[in-house]
C-alpha cells in the first residue's frame, strides 16, 4: 500500500508507468538518443543529430501526456504540464536539442520519483495471514472441521493448544489461558474463567478448551480489525507531492510569461524559450533527489520508507501517537526484582523458579529462565514437571519436595510476601510466587521494561519539530501513565480497542499532521488511519508492517527519531532546492521573454541550474546537525561491555535492598550477615565497575558527546556511590568488636542502604538511557 495513494491510482496505467519498471527503460531510450545526437552533431552530421533528438523528444511526450491526464483527473495540474508544452513547442519550432534535453530532465526526474515509490514493498506480508480459516465444531461426541463461514451463534467449538480462537465466544468447560497480544499488544498471557468472553484472534496458550460462539465470522473481533484497516487505508486522502504544490503557482506564472512574450512580440520562438527555461526541472529533479537521498540515508539507519510522499509527510508531522508494548517498552517481560522469605537468597529463589519453569512455554517462565541464564546460575535438578493451566508449573525436587511457580491466592500472605505483592502493585508488575511444599520461599517480580532509548527518542522527536506526543494503548491506565511520565509524553489513552485507536488517531489528524507508531495486528487500523504509519517491524509484525508507510527494521525505537530528523532535513533541502531553482528559472524566463536567451541556450542554462540544485539536494545524503552522536567502533565496544556488566550487577541491587529490608524487620538477627554480603559485593564487583566507567568509558564518550561536561553529572553520581559504600564499610568496622550491629547504627545504616539502592537505580537508568542506547546493538 503506497502511502496516501488513492485506490484509483493503483491500477492500470499508473502501474504501467510508475510501478511496472518503464521509467528506467524510458530514461535509457531518451539518454541514448540524446547522447547519440550530440555525438552526431559533433561529427558534423546535423541532420542525423536532429532525428535522434526528435526520437528522444517524441519518446517522452506520450508518457508525459499520460502523467498530465492522471494529474488532471485528481484535480491537479502537476509539474509535467509545462514539460509537455515545452516538448511540443520545441518540435513545432525545430528546437530539437532543447526538446531532447527537456525529455532527459523529465524522464530522469520520473525515474527518481518511481524509485522512491518502489522501495520496501517486496517483503511485507498480508494482514490476513494470521486470520483463521476453519473452526472445529463439536456436535454431541463428534468434532468436525468446518469453514469459518459456516459457524453460527451458539455452536460449540473446540480450540486446541496453540490454535487461534476462530470467532468471538464464551469459555465453557474449564478456564482458558490466552495470548491476546495480537489484539491488545500486551505480551502477558491472560486467564479466562468459565463464562468469560474470548475474542477471535487470540491464541490458546494453555490446554484445549471449549467455546460457545457468540458471533459469526464477519461480526467477530478479528474481522473488525481487518475492516478497520481497509477502511482507514481507503479514507486517507492522496498526498500532494511537494513538487505539485509548488507547480500550482509556478505553472500559471510560466504560461502567462510565455503567452505575454508571444503576444507582445509576435515571436513564437520567444514563447518556446520561456517554456524551455520554465520547465520545472528543480521540481522534477531536485525535490525527488533530496527525498530519495533521505530515503537512502534512512535505510542505512534501519528505516524502510515506502515512498517519497511518506518521507515528505513525516517531515511535516507535529503529532506522534505511540503504542506502549513493543514500542515504548521492550515487548517482553523481564525479572526486575526478587523477594525472598527469611533465610533464602535471591539467587537461590531465582534458580529454583527457573528449574521448575525451564520447560514451560509461558512468557513469564521464559523471562525467569532468561534471568537465571544471564546470572549464570546453576539450576537444581527437578523431575515430574507438569503444567497447571492458569496456575503455573509444578515439579519434584531431588529431596522429594514439591516446588511450584506461578499464581497464588494472596489472601493470607506473610509480611515479606505482602510487601512484595504491594511493590508489584505499585510497579504494575506480575508476580511469580515460588513455593516448596506449599510454603512460600520467594517471589519473582516481572514487568515489561521501558526501552533504554525511549526517553531520548521523545526528546529528539521534539527537536525535530513534533509538538505533541501521546500514548494510545490497550493496557491498563496505571502502568500506561507511569511509562508516559518516565519517557515524557503529553497525554495517555489507555484500554483502547482497535476501533478506539482509529478514532483517537482521526481526532489528532484534525489538529495536525499525525504519525502513529505500533507493532501489532491491533495497531494496523490505526497505522492505516494516520497520515504516516510507522511499524516496529524487527520481530516480523506483518500486519502492522503491511499497514505502515515506514517500517523500523531494527528493534530500536530511537530509529523513529532518526527517521523524523532525516525527513525534516530532507524536506527542508528539497524546499531550498526547488525554490532556489525556480527563482533562477524565473530570472532566465525574463531573459528569454526579452529575446536574450534562445531555446537551445535556455535548455543548456537550465541544465546548469539543474546541476546546482541537484548538488544542493544531494546534501540530504549526509548527516546534518542534531541527528544524534556518532561513536566509533572502539567506543561502541566499550558501551556494549559496560551495558552487559549492568545486567550482571542487578543482583547487587537486590542484595542492597534485601539488606535494608532485613534491618527493617522486627527480627534482624541475620542483618549483619546481609550487610557483610553487600559490602563484599560492593568492594569486589560494583565499585570496580564504577571506577572502570569513570576512567575508560566516560573519557571515550566525552569526545562523541561534546566534551567532559556531558559526563560530569554521572561522575558526581559515582562520587555519591563511593561515599555511601564507604559509610557501609565503616559501619561494619564499628560492629566487628562485638560481632553485632549496635541499635544506634540501624537507622543510619538502613538510610545508607536504601539511599544507595535509589542512587544506583537512578544512575543505572541514566547511563542506560543516555549512553548505552548509543550502541547499534
Short mmCIF file of N, CA, C and O in Angstrom, two decimals, residues 368-447:
data_model
loop_
_atom_site.label_atom_id
_atom_site.label_comp_id
_atom_site.label_asym_id
_atom_site.label_seq_id
_atom_site.Cartn_x
_atom_site.Cartn_y
_atom_site.Cartn_z
N UNK A 368 11.84 -15.75 33.38
CA UNK A 368 12.52 -16.24 34.58
C UNK A 368 13.75 -17.06 34.21
O UNK A 368 14.84 -16.88 34.78
N UNK A 369 13.61 -17.96 33.26
CA UNK A 369 14.77 -18.78 32.86
C UNK A 369 15.85 -17.92 32.20
O UNK A 369 17.04 -18.17 32.38
N UNK A 370 15.42 -16.88 31.47
CA UNK A 370 16.40 -15.98 30.86
C UNK A 370 17.17 -15.22 31.93
O UNK A 370 18.39 -15.02 31.82
N UNK A 371 16.49 -14.78 32.99
CA UNK A 371 17.16 -14.05 34.08
C UNK A 371 18.18 -14.95 34.78
O UNK A 371 19.28 -14.51 35.11
N UNK A 372 17.82 -16.21 35.00
CA UNK A 372 18.76 -17.14 35.63
C UNK A 372 19.97 -17.39 34.73
O UNK A 372 21.11 -17.47 35.21
N UNK A 373 19.74 -17.48 33.43
CA UNK A 373 20.84 -17.71 32.50
C UNK A 373 21.77 -16.50 32.45
O UNK A 373 23.00 -16.66 32.38
N UNK A 374 21.21 -15.28 32.49
CA UNK A 374 22.03 -14.07 32.48
C UNK A 374 22.97 -14.03 33.68
O UNK A 374 24.09 -13.53 33.58
N UNK A 375 22.51 -14.55 34.81
CA UNK A 375 23.34 -14.51 36.03
C UNK A 375 24.24 -15.74 36.16
O UNK A 375 24.99 -15.86 37.11
N UNK A 376 24.12 -16.65 35.21
CA UNK A 376 24.96 -17.83 35.25
C UNK A 376 24.66 -18.76 36.41
O UNK A 376 25.56 -19.43 36.93
N UNK A 377 23.39 -18.84 36.83
CA UNK A 377 23.02 -19.67 37.98
C UNK A 377 22.96 -21.15 37.59
O UNK A 377 22.56 -21.50 36.47
N UNK A 378 23.33 -21.98 38.53
CA UNK A 378 23.20 -23.43 38.35
C UNK A 378 21.83 -23.86 38.87
O UNK A 378 21.49 -23.60 40.03
N UNK A 379 21.04 -24.50 38.02
CA UNK A 379 19.68 -24.87 38.39
C UNK A 379 19.68 -26.20 39.13
O UNK A 379 20.37 -27.15 38.74
N UNK A 380 18.88 -26.29 40.20
CA UNK A 380 18.78 -27.58 40.91
C UNK A 380 18.05 -28.60 40.05
O UNK A 380 17.20 -28.24 39.24
N UNK A 381 18.36 -29.89 40.22
CA UNK A 381 17.67 -30.92 39.42
C UNK A 381 16.21 -31.06 39.83
O UNK A 381 15.88 -31.01 41.02
N UNK A 382 15.34 -31.20 38.84
CA UNK A 382 13.91 -31.41 39.08
C UNK A 382 13.42 -32.51 38.15
O UNK A 382 14.04 -32.80 37.13
N UNK A 383 12.29 -33.13 38.51
CA UNK A 383 11.68 -34.12 37.62
C UNK A 383 10.17 -34.08 37.84
O UNK A 383 9.66 -33.39 38.72
N UNK A 384 9.47 -34.83 37.00
CA UNK A 384 8.00 -34.88 37.04
C UNK A 384 7.40 -33.48 36.93
O UNK A 384 6.52 -33.08 37.71
N UNK A 385 7.88 -32.70 35.97
CA UNK A 385 7.38 -31.33 35.79
C UNK A 385 6.03 -31.37 35.06
O UNK A 385 5.89 -32.04 34.03
N UNK A 386 5.05 -30.70 35.62
CA UNK A 386 3.73 -30.61 34.99
C UNK A 386 3.28 -29.15 34.97
O UNK A 386 3.79 -28.32 35.73
N UNK A 387 2.35 -28.86 34.08
CA UNK A 387 1.82 -27.51 33.93
C UNK A 387 0.35 -27.51 34.31
O UNK A 387 -0.42 -28.34 33.82
N UNK A 388 -0.04 -26.59 35.18
CA UNK A 388 -1.44 -26.42 35.55
C UNK A 388 -1.93 -25.15 34.88
O UNK A 388 -1.55 -24.04 35.29
N UNK A 389 -2.74 -25.26 33.81
CA UNK A 389 -3.17 -24.07 33.06
C UNK A 389 -3.79 -23.02 33.97
O UNK A 389 -4.67 -23.30 34.77
N UNK A 390 -3.27 -21.80 33.85
CA UNK A 390 -3.79 -20.70 34.64
C UNK A 390 -3.23 -20.61 36.03
O UNK A 390 -3.48 -19.62 36.73
N UNK A 391 -2.46 -21.61 36.47
CA UNK A 391 -1.91 -21.59 37.82
C UNK A 391 -0.38 -21.57 37.82
O UNK A 391 0.22 -20.83 38.57
N UNK A 392 0.25 -22.39 37.01
CA UNK A 392 1.70 -22.40 36.98
C UNK A 392 2.27 -23.78 36.80
O UNK A 392 1.56 -24.73 36.43
N UNK A 393 3.58 -23.91 37.07
CA UNK A 393 4.30 -25.17 36.89
C UNK A 393 4.59 -25.82 38.24
O UNK A 393 4.78 -25.14 39.25
N UNK A 394 4.61 -27.15 38.24
CA UNK A 394 4.87 -27.95 39.45
C UNK A 394 5.95 -28.96 39.11
O UNK A 394 5.95 -29.55 38.03
N UNK A 395 6.89 -29.16 40.06
CA UNK A 395 7.97 -30.13 39.83
C UNK A 395 8.37 -30.75 41.16
O UNK A 395 8.10 -30.20 42.24
N UNK A 396 9.02 -31.90 41.06
CA UNK A 396 9.53 -32.59 42.25
C UNK A 396 11.03 -32.37 42.33
O UNK A 396 11.75 -32.58 41.35
N UNK A 397 11.52 -31.94 43.51
CA UNK A 397 12.94 -31.70 43.72
C UNK A 397 13.65 -33.01 44.05
O UNK A 397 13.01 -34.04 44.29
N UNK A 398 14.97 -32.96 44.10
CA UNK A 398 15.78 -34.15 44.34
C UNK A 398 15.48 -34.77 45.71
O UNK A 398 15.57 -35.99 45.88
N UNK A 399 15.13 -33.94 46.71
CA UNK A 399 14.84 -34.46 48.05
C UNK A 399 13.40 -34.91 48.21
O UNK A 399 12.96 -35.23 49.31
N UNK A 400 12.62 -34.90 47.12
CA UNK A 400 11.24 -35.34 47.16
C UNK A 400 10.23 -34.24 47.43
O UNK A 400 9.02 -34.46 47.34
N UNK A 401 10.70 -33.03 47.73
CA UNK A 401 9.79 -31.91 47.98
C UNK A 401 9.16 -31.46 46.66
O UNK A 401 9.71 -31.66 45.58
N UNK A 402 7.98 -30.84 46.78
CA UNK A 402 7.26 -30.34 45.61
C UNK A 402 7.45 -28.82 45.51
O UNK A 402 7.17 -28.09 46.47
N UNK A 403 7.93 -28.37 44.36
CA UNK A 403 8.14 -26.94 44.13
C UNK A 403 7.12 -26.45 43.11
O UNK A 403 6.83 -27.13 42.11
N UNK A 404 6.56 -25.27 43.34
CA UNK A 404 5.59 -24.67 42.42
C UNK A 404 6.01 -23.25 42.11
O UNK A 404 6.58 -22.55 42.96
N UNK A 405 5.71 -22.83 40.88
CA UNK A 405 5.97 -21.46 40.44
C UNK A 405 4.75 -20.99 39.67
O UNK A 405 4.35 -21.64 38.69
N UNK A 406 4.16 -19.87 40.10
CA UNK A 406 3.01 -19.37 39.37
C UNK A 406 2.13 -18.48 40.23
O UNK A 406 2.60 -17.83 41.17
N UNK A 407 0.84 -18.48 39.93
CA UNK A 407 -0.10 -17.65 40.64
C UNK A 407 -0.43 -18.28 42.00
O UNK A 407 -0.24 -19.46 42.23
N UNK A 408 -0.99 -17.42 42.89
CA UNK A 408 -1.30 -17.89 44.24
C UNK A 408 -2.35 -16.98 44.86
O UNK A 408 -2.40 -15.80 44.57
N UNK A 409 -3.13 -17.56 45.73
CA UNK A 409 -4.11 -16.78 46.48
C UNK A 409 -3.35 -15.85 47.44
O UNK A 409 -2.54 -16.30 48.25
N UNK A 410 -3.62 -14.55 47.34
CA UNK A 410 -2.88 -13.58 48.15
C UNK A 410 -3.64 -13.14 49.39
O UNK A 410 -3.32 -12.11 49.99
N UNK A 411 -4.65 -13.91 49.77
CA UNK A 411 -5.46 -13.51 50.92
C UNK A 411 -4.70 -13.62 52.24
O UNK A 411 -4.90 -12.83 53.16
N UNK A 412 -3.83 -14.61 52.38
CA UNK A 412 -3.13 -14.84 53.65
C UNK A 412 -1.64 -15.00 53.38
O UNK A 412 -1.12 -16.11 53.25
N UNK A 413 -0.93 -13.88 53.32
CA UNK A 413 0.49 -13.88 53.00
C UNK A 413 1.31 -13.45 54.21
O UNK A 413 0.85 -12.61 55.01
N UNK A 414 2.53 -13.96 54.36
CA UNK A 414 3.41 -13.44 55.41
C UNK A 414 3.82 -12.01 55.11
O UNK A 414 3.61 -11.50 54.00
N UNK A 415 4.42 -11.36 56.08
CA UNK A 415 4.73 -9.93 55.96
C UNK A 415 5.62 -9.65 54.75
O UNK A 415 5.38 -8.69 53.99
N UNK A 416 6.69 -10.45 54.55
CA UNK A 416 7.60 -10.18 53.44
C UNK A 416 6.89 -10.33 52.11
O UNK A 416 7.17 -9.58 51.15
N UNK A 417 5.94 -11.29 52.03
CA UNK A 417 5.21 -11.52 50.78
C UNK A 417 4.20 -10.40 50.53
O UNK A 417 3.99 -10.01 49.38
N UNK A 418 3.58 -9.90 51.61
CA UNK A 418 2.65 -8.77 51.44
C UNK A 418 3.41 -7.55 50.90
O UNK A 418 2.89 -6.81 50.05
N UNK A 419 4.62 -7.34 51.42
CA UNK A 419 5.43 -6.22 50.92
C UNK A 419 5.76 -6.41 49.44
O UNK A 419 5.72 -5.46 48.65
N UNK A 420 6.09 -7.64 49.05
CA UNK A 420 6.39 -7.91 47.64
C UNK A 420 5.16 -7.71 46.77
O UNK A 420 5.25 -7.14 45.67
N UNK A 421 4.01 -8.16 47.26
CA UNK A 421 2.77 -8.00 46.50
C UNK A 421 2.42 -6.53 46.34
O UNK A 421 1.98 -6.08 45.28
N UNK A 422 2.64 -5.75 47.39
CA UNK A 422 2.38 -4.32 47.32
C UNK A 422 3.35 -3.64 46.35
O UNK A 422 2.95 -2.76 45.57
N UNK A 423 4.61 -4.06 46.38
CA UNK A 423 5.59 -3.50 45.46
C UNK A 423 5.20 -3.79 44.01
O UNK A 423 5.33 -2.95 43.13
N UNK A 424 4.72 -5.01 43.77
CA UNK A 424 4.29 -5.37 42.41
C UNK A 424 3.12 -4.52 41.95
O UNK A 424 3.06 -4.09 40.80
N UNK A 425 2.17 -4.27 42.87
CA UNK A 425 1.02 -3.44 42.51
C UNK A 425 1.45 -2.02 42.17
O UNK A 425 0.96 -1.41 41.22
N UNK A 426 2.40 -1.47 42.94
CA UNK A 426 2.87 -0.12 42.69
C UNK A 426 3.64 -0.03 41.38
O UNK A 426 3.58 0.99 40.68
N UNK A 427 4.37 -1.09 41.05
CA UNK A 427 5.19 -1.08 39.84
C UNK A 427 4.45 -1.61 38.61
O UNK A 427 5.03 -1.65 37.52
N UNK A 428 3.19 -2.03 38.78
CA UNK A 428 2.46 -2.61 37.66
C UNK A 428 3.09 -3.89 37.16
O UNK A 428 3.13 -4.15 35.96
N UNK A 429 3.59 -4.71 38.09
CA UNK A 429 4.34 -5.91 37.73
C UNK A 429 3.52 -7.17 37.97
O UNK A 429 2.58 -7.19 38.77
N UNK A 430 3.90 -8.23 37.27
CA UNK A 430 3.34 -9.56 37.52
C UNK A 430 4.21 -10.25 38.56
O UNK A 430 5.40 -9.97 38.68
N UNK A 431 3.61 -11.16 39.33
CA UNK A 431 4.33 -11.88 40.38
C UNK A 431 4.27 -13.37 40.11
O UNK A 431 3.20 -13.93 39.89
N UNK A 432 5.44 -14.01 40.11
CA UNK A 432 5.51 -15.47 40.05
C UNK A 432 5.92 -15.94 41.45
O UNK A 432 7.07 -15.75 41.87
N UNK A 433 4.97 -16.52 42.18
CA UNK A 433 5.24 -16.98 43.55
C UNK A 433 5.97 -18.32 43.49
O UNK A 433 5.60 -19.20 42.71
N UNK A 434 6.99 -18.46 44.32
CA UNK A 434 7.79 -19.68 44.38
C UNK A 434 7.56 -20.33 45.74
O UNK A 434 7.74 -19.68 46.79
N UNK A 435 7.13 -21.58 45.73
CA UNK A 435 6.82 -22.28 46.98
C UNK A 435 7.44 -23.67 46.96
O UNK A 435 7.59 -24.28 45.89
N UNK A 436 7.78 -24.17 48.15
CA UNK A 436 8.26 -25.53 48.34
C UNK A 436 7.35 -26.20 49.36
O UNK A 436 7.21 -25.71 50.49
N UNK A 437 6.71 -27.31 48.92
CA UNK A 437 5.73 -28.00 49.77
C UNK A 437 4.67 -27.01 50.27
O UNK A 437 4.30 -26.98 51.46
N UNK A 438 4.23 -26.16 49.35
CA UNK A 438 3.17 -25.19 49.59
C UNK A 438 3.57 -24.10 50.59
O UNK A 438 2.71 -23.37 51.10
N UNK A 439 4.85 -23.96 50.88
CA UNK A 439 5.34 -22.90 51.76
C UNK A 439 6.11 -21.90 50.91
O UNK A 439 7.09 -22.25 50.25
N UNK A 440 5.69 -20.63 50.92
CA UNK A 440 6.32 -19.61 50.10
C UNK A 440 7.77 -19.41 50.51
O UNK A 440 8.09 -19.25 51.70
N UNK A 441 8.64 -19.40 49.50
CA UNK A 441 10.05 -19.14 49.76
C UNK A 441 10.54 -17.89 49.04
O UNK A 441 11.64 -17.39 49.32
N UNK A 442 9.75 -17.40 48.11
CA UNK A 442 10.16 -16.20 47.39
C UNK A 442 9.16 -15.82 46.31
O UNK A 442 8.15 -16.51 46.10
N UNK A 443 9.46 -14.73 45.65
CA UNK A 443 8.61 -14.24 44.56
C UNK A 443 9.48 -13.53 43.55
O UNK A 443 10.39 -12.78 43.92
N UNK A 444 9.21 -13.78 42.27
CA UNK A 444 9.92 -13.09 41.20
C UNK A 444 8.98 -12.06 40.60
O UNK A 444 7.87 -12.40 40.18
N UNK A 445 9.39 -10.80 40.61
CA UNK A 445 8.58 -9.72 40.08
C UNK A 445 9.03 -9.44 38.64
O UNK A 445 10.23 -9.29 38.38
N UNK A 446 8.06 -9.39 37.74
CA UNK A 446 8.37 -9.23 36.32
C UNK A 446 7.53 -8.12 35.72
O UNK A 446 6.35 -7.95 36.08
N UNK A 447 8.13 -7.38 34.83
CA UNK A 447 7.38 -6.37 34.09
C UNK A 447 8.06 -6.13 32.74
O UNK A 447 9.22 -6.53 32.54
#
